[in-house]
CSV table of C-alpha atoms and ligand atoms in Angstrom, one decimal:
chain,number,residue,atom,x,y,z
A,1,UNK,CA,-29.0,-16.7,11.2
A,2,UNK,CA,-25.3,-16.1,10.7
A,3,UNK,CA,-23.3,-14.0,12.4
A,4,UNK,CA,-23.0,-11.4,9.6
A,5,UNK,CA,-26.7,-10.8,9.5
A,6,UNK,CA,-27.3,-7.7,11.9
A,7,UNK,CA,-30.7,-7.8,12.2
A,8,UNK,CA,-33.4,-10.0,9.8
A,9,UNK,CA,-34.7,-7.3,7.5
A,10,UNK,CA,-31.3,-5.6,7.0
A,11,UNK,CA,-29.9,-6.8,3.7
A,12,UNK,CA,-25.8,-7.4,4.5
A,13,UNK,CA,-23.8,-5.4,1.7
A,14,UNK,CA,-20.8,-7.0,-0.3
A,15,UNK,CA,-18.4,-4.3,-2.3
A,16,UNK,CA,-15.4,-3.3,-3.6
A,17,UNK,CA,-13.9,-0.4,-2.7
A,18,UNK,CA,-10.5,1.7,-4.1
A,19,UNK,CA,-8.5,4.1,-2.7
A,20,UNK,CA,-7.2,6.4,-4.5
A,21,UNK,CA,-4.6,9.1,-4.5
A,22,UNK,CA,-1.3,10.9,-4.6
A,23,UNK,CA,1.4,9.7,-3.3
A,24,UNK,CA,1.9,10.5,0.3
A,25,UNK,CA,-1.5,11.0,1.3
A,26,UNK,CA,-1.9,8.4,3.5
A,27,UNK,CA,-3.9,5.8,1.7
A,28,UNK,CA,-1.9,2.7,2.9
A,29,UNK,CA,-2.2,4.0,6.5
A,30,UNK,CA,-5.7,4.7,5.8
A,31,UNK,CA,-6.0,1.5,4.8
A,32,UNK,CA,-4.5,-0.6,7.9
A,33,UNK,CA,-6.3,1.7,9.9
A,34,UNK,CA,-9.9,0.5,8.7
A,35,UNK,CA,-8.8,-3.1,8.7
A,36,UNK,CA,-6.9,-2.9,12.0
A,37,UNK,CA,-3.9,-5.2,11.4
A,38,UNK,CA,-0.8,-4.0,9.0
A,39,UNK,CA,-1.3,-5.4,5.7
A,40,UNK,CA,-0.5,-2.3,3.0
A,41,UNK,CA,2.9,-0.9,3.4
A,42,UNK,CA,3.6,2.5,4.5
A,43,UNK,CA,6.3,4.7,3.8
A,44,UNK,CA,7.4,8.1,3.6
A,45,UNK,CA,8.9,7.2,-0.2
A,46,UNK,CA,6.1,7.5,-3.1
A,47,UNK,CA,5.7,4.0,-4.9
A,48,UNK,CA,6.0,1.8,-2.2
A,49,UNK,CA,2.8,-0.2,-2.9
A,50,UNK,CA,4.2,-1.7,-6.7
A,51,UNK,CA,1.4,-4.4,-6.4
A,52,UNK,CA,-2.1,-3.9,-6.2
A,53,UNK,CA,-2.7,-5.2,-2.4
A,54,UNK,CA,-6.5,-6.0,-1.3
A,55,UNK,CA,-7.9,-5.4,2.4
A,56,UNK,CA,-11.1,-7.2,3.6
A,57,UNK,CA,-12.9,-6.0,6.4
A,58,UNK,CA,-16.0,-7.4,7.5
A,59,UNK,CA,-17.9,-5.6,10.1
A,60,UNK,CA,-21.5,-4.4,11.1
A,61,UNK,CA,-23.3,-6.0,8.5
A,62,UNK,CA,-21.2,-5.5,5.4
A,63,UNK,CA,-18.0,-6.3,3.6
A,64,UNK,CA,-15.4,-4.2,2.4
A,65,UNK,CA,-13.1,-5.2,-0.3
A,66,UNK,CA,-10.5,-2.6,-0.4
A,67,UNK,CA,-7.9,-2.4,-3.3
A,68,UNK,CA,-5.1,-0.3,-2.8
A,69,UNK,CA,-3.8,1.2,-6.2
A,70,UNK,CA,-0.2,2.1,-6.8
A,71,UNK,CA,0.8,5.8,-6.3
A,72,UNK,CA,-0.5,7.8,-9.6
A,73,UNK,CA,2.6,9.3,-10.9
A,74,UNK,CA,2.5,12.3,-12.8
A,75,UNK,CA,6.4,13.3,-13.0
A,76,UNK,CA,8.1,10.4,-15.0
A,77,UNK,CA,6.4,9.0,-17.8
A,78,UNK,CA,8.3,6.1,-18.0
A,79,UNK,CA,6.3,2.2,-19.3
A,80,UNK,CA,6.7,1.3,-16.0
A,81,UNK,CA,4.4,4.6,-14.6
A,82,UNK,CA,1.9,4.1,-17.5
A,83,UNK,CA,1.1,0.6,-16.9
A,84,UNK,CA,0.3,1.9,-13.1
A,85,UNK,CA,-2.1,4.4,-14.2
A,86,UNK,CA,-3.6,2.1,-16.5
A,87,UNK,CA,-3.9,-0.5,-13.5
A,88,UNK,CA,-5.5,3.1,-11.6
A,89,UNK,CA,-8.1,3.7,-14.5
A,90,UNK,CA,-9.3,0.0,-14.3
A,91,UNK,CA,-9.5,-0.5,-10.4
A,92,UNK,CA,-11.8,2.5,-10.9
A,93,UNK,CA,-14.0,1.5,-13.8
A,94,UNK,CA,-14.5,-1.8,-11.9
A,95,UNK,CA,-15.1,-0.8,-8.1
A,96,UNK,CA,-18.2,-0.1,-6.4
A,97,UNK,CA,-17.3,3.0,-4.4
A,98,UNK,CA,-13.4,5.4,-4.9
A,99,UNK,CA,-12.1,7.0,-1.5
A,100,UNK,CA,-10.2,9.7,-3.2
A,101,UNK,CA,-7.7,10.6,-0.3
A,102,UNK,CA,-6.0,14.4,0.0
A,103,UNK,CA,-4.5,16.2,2.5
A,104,UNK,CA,-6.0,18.5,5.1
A,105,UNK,CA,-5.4,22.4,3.6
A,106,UNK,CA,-4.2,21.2,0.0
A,107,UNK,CA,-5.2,20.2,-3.4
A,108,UNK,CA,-2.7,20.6,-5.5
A,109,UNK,CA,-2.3,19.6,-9.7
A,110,UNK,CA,-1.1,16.2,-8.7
A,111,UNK,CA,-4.3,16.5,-7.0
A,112,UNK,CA,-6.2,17.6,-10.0
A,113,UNK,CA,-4.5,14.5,-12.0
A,114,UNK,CA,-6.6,11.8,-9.5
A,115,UNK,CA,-9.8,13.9,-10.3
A,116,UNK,CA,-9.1,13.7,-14.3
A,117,UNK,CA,-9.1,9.3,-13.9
A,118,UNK,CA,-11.9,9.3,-11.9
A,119,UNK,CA,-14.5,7.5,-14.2
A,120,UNK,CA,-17.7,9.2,-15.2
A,121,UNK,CA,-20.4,8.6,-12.9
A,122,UNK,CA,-18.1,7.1,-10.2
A,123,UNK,CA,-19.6,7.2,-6.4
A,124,UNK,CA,-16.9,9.4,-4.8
A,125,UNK,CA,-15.9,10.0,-1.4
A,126,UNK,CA,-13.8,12.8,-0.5
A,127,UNK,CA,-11.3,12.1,2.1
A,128,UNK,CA,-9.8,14.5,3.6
A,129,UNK,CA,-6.7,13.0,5.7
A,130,UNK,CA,-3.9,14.3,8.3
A,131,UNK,CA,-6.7,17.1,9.9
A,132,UNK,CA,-4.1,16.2,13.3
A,133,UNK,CA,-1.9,18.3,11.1
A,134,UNK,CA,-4.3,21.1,10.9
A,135,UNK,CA,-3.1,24.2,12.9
A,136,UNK,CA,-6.1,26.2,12.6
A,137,UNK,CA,-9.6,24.1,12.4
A,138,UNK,CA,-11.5,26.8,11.3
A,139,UNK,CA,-10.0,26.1,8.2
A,140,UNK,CA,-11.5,22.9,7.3
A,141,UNK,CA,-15.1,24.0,6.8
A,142,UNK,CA,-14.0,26.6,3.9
A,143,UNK,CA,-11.7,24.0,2.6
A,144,UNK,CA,-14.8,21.3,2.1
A,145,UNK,CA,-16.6,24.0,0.7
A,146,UNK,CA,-14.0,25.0,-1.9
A,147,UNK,CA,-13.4,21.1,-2.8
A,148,UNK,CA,-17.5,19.9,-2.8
A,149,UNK,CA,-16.9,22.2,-6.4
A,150,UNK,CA,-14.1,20.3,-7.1
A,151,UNK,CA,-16.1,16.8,-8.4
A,152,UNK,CA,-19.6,15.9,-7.3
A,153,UNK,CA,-18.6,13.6,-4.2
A,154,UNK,CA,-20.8,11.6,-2.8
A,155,UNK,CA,-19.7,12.7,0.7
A,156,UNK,CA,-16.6,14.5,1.7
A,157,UNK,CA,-15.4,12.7,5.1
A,158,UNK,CA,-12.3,14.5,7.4
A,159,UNK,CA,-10.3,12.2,9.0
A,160,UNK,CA,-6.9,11.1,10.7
A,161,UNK,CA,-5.5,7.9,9.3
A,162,UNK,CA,-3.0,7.6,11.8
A,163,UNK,CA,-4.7,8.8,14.7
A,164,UNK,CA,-8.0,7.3,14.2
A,165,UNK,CA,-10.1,9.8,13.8
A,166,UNK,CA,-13.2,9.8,12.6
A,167,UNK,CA,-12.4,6.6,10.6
A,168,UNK,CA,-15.3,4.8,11.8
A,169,UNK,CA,-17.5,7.5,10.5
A,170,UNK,CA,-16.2,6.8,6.9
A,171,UNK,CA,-17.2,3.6,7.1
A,172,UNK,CA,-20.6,4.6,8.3
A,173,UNK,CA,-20.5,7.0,5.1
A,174,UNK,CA,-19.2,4.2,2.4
A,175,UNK,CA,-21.7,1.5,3.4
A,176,UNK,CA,-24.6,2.6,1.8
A,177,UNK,CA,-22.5,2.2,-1.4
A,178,UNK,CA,-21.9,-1.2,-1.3
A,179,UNK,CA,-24.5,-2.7,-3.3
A,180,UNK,CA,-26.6,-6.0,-1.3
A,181,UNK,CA,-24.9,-9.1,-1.4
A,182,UNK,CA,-23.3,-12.1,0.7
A,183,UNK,CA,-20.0,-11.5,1.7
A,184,UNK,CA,-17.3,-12.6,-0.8
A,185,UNK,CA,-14.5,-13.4,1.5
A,186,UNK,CA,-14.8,-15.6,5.2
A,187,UNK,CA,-15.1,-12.9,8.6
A,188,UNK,CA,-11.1,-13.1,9.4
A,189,UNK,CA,-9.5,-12.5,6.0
A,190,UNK,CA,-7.8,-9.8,6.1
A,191,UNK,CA,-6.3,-10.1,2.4
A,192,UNK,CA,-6.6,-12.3,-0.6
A,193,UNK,CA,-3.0,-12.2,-1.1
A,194,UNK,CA,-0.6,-15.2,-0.2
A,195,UNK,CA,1.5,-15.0,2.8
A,196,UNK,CA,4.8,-15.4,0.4
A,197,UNK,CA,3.6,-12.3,-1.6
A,198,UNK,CA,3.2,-9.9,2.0
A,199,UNK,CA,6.8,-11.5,3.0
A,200,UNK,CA,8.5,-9.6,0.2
A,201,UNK,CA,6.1,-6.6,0.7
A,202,UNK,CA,7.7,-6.5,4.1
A,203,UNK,CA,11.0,-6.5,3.3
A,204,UNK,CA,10.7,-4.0,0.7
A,205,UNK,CA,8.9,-1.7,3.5
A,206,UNK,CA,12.0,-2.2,5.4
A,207,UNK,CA,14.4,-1.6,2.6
A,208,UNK,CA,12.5,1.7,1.7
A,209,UNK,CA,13.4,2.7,5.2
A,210,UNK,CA,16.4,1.7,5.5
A,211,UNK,CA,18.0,3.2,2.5
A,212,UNK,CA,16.0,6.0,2.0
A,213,UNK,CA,17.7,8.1,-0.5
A,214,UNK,CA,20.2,5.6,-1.4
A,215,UNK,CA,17.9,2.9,-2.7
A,216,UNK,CA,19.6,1.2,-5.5
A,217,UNK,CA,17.1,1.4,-8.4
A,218,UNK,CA,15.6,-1.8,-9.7
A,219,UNK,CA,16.2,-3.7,-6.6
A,220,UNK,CA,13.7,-6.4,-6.1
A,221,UNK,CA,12.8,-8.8,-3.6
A,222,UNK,CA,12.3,-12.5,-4.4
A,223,UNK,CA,10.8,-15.5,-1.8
A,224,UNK,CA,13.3,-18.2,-3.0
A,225,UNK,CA,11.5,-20.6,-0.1
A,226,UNK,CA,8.5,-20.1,2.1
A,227,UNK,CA,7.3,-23.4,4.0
A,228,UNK,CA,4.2,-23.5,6.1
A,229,UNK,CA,3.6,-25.4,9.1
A,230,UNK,CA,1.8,-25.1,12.1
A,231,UNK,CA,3.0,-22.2,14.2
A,232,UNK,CA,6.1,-21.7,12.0
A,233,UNK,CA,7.2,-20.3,8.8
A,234,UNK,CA,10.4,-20.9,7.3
A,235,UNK,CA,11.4,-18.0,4.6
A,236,UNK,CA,14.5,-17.9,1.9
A,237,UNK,CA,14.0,-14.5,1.1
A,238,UNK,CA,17.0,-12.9,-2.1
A,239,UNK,CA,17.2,-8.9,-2.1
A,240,UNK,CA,18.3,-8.3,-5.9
A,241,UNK,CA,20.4,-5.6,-6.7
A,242,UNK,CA,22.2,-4.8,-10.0
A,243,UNK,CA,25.8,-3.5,-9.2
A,244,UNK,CA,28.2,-5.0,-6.3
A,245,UNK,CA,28.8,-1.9,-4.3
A,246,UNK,CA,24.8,-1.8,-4.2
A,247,UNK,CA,24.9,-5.1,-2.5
A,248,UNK,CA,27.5,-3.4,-0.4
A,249,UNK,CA,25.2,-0.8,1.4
A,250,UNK,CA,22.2,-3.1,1.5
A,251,UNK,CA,24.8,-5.1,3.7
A,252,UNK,CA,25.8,-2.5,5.6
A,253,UNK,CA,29.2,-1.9,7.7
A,254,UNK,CA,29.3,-5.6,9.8
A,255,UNK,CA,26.4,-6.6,8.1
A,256,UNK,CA,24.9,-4.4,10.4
A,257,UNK,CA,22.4,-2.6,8.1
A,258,UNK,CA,20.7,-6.2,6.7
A,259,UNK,CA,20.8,-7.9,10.6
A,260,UNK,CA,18.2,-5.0,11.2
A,261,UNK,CA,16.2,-5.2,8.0
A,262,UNK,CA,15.8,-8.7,8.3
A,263,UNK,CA,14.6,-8.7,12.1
A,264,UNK,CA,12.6,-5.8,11.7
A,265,UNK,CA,10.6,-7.6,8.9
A,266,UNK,CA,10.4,-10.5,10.7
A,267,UNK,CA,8.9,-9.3,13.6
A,268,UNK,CA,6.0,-7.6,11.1
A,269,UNK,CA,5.8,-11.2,9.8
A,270,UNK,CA,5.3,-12.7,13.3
A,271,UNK,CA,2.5,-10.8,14.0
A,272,UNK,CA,0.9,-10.9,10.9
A,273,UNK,CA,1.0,-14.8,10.1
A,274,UNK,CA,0.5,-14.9,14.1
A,275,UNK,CA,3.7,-17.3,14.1
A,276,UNK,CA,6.9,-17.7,14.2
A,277,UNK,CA,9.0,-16.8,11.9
A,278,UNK,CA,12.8,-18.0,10.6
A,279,UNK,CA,13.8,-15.8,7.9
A,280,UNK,CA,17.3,-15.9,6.1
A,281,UNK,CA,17.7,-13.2,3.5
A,282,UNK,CA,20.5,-13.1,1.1
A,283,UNK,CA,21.7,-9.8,-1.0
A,284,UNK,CA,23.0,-10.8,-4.7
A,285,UNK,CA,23.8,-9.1,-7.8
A,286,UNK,CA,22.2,-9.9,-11.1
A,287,UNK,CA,21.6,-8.4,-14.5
A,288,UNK,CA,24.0,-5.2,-14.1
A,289,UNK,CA,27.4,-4.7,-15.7
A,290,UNK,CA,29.3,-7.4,-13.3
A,291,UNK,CA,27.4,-10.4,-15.0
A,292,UNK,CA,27.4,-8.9,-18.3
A,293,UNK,CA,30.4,-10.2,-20.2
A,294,UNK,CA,30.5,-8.1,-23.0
A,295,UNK,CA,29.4,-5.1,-21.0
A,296,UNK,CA,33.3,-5.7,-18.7
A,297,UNK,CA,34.9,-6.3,-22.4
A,298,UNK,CA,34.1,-3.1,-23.5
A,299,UNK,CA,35.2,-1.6,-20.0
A,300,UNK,CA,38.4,-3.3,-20.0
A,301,UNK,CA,38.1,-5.7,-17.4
A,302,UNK,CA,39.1,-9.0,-19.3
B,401,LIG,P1,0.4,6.7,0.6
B,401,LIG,O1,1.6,6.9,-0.3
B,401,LIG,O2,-0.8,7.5,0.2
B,401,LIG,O3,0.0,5.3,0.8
B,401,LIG,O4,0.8,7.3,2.1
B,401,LIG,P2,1.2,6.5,3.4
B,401,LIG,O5,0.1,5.8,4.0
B,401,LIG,O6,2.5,5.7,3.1
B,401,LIG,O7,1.6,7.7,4.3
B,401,LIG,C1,2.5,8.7,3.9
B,401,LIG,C2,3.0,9.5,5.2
B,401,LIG,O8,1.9,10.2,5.8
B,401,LIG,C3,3.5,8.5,6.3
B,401,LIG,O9,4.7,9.1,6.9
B,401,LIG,C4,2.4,8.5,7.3
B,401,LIG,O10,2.8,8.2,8.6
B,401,LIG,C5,1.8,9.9,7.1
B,401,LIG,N1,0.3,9.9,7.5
B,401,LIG,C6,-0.7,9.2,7.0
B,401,LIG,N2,-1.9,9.5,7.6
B,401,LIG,C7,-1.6,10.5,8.4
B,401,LIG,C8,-2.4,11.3,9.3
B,401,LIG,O11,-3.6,11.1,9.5
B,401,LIG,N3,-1.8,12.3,10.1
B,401,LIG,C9,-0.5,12.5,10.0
B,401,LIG,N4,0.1,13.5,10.7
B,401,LIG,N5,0.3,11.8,9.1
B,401,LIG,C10,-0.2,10.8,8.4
B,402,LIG,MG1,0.9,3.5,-0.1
C-alpha cells in the first residue's frame, strides 16, 4: 500500500488539467492557491505567464496536473498573440478536464472569445472567481443561472482564489474527471519546470511590478549562470532591454529601482528552492538602434 492509495478499492486518478481564461481573472492565483506554494506568476498586467507553466498537486487520492495557458488575447493580432492561442487551442484539445475561470457578476466578449476555443465535447468547469468582490450575494445564484446557458459545464464552482474560498470544493468537483491512473509525477513536485526557468519567471514578476506602465517592450530575462548545491544557489541572471535610457529606468535613480527587484525576487526564490539564494542581475542593451551600426549611420551619429 502506498501512500497515495486512500483506501484499497478506490482507484487513485492521474490528469491533466488547464486553466483557462482572460486575462486578469485570477487563474495564476487560482493556480498557487490549489498547489499551496507560489509557482505561476501573478500580476495585475495581462501576459505575464509567456510560458506555459505546469502545477502538480497530489492530494486525497489523485493527481492534478495543471497547465496554465498564456492570457488569450483578443485585442492585438500580432504572430506573437496567434502563436499563444494556438498554444490555448492545443492545451485544450489535449487535457482531461478545462477550468474556465471568470469573474464574479461578469462575462463579457473577451469572455465569449474563451467559450469559442473550448473544444467540442470538452469536460468544463465553470469557475466563477473574486465572489469576495461581490457586494450583493444574492446576485450570484441568477448569475450561475444565466451562465449554465452559456456552454454545457460540467459543474459551475464560485470561489475566491485569493481568499481561499471554496477552493477545496473545486477540487472535490474536478476529481471525478480525472480518468484512473498512477500518478505521473512524485508526491512533492510542485512543477515539472527547472528551477533556472522559475528564476527568470521571478524576475519578470518583479519587473512587471516594478515598472508597471513603463515596461520597456521586448525586454527579456536570461539565466546567464545558475549552479546548484546543497542549500545554495548561485544565479547570473541578464535583464535585456533594447534602448539605453530603458536600461536607465530598469536601474533606477542610485540603482535603487534594480537593488529592490533583485531582493524581492530573491527572497521568492528562497522560499521556493527552500535555499539560499545569491543572485547578481545585470541590465544590458542589445538588438535596438545603439548596437545597430547602420541604424546610428542613418541617424547621424558616426
Ligand atoms: P490571471 O491573469 O488570470 O492569471 O490573473 P492573476 O492571477 O494574475 O490575478 C489578477 C488580479 O486579480 C491580481 O491582482 C489578483 O490579486 C486578483 N485576484 C485574483 N483572484 C482574486 C480573488 O479571488 N479575489 C480578489 N478580490 N482578487 C483576486
Ligand atoms: Mg496569469
Amino acid at each position: 500500500m502506498t501512500e497515495h492509495t486512500v483506501s484499497a478499492d478506490t482507484p487513485f486518478r492521474t490528469g491533466f488539467v488547464a486553466i483557462v481564461g482572460r486575462p486578469n481573472v485570477g487563474k495564476s492565483t487560482l493556480l498557487n492557491r490549489l498547489i499551496g506554494q507560489k509557482i505561476s506568476i501573478v500580476s495585475r498586467k495581462a501576459q505575464t505567464t509567456r510560458h506555459r507553466v505546469t502545477g502538480v498537486l497530489t492530494e486525497g487520492g489523485a493527481q492534478f496536473i495543471f497547465v496554465d495557458t498564456p492570457g488569450f488575447q483578443t485585442r492585438h493580432k500580432n504572430a506573437l498573440n496567434r502563436a499563444m492561442n494556438r498554444t490555448v487551442t492545443q492545451v485544450l484539445a489535449d487535457v482531461d478536464l478545462v477550468l474556465f475561470v471568470i469573474e464574479s457578476g461578469r462575462f463579457g466578449p473577451e469572455d465569449e472569445q474563451v467559450v469559442k476555443l473550448l473544444p467540442e465535447g470538452a469536460r468544463v468547469i465553470l469557475v466563477i472567481n473574486k465572489v469576495d468582490m461581490l457586494a450583493d450575494k444574492a446576485r450570484l445564484l441568477p448569475f450561475m443561472e444565466r451562465m449554465s446557458g452559456v456552454y454545457p459545464f460540467t459543474e459551475i464552482v464560485p470561489v475566491s482564489a485569493e481568499k481561499g474560498q471554496n477552493t477545496a470544493q473545486l477540487l472535490k468537483a474536478a476529481m471525478p474527471y480525472l480518468p484512473e491512473g498512477e500518478p505521473i509525477f512524485g508526491e512533492d513536485d510542485i512543477t515539472d519546470r527547472s528551477e533556472r526557468f522559475l528564476a527568470a519567471e521571478f524576475l519578470r514578476e518583479k519587473l512587471f511590478r516594478q515598472l508597471g506602465e513603463e515596461l520597456p517592450y521586448g525586454m527579456t530575462v536570461e539565466i546567464e549562470k545558475f549552479e546548484a548545491e546543497p542549500g545554495l544557489r548561485r544565479i547570473h541572471a541578464a535583464i535585456i532591454v533594447d534602448k539605453a535610457p530603458h536600461k536607465a529606468m530598469v536601474i533606477g535613480r542610485g540603482g535603487e529601482r534594480l537593488k529592490r527587484i533583485a531582493s524581492e525576487a530573491r527572497v521568492d526564490m528562497e522560499q521556493l528552492f527552500d535555499s539560499r539564494v545569491f543572485l547578481e542581475v545585470w541590465v544590458k542593451v542589445k538588438g535596438g538602434w545603439a548596437d545597430d551600426e547602420r541604424a546610428l549611420k542613418s541617424l547621424g551619429y558616426e
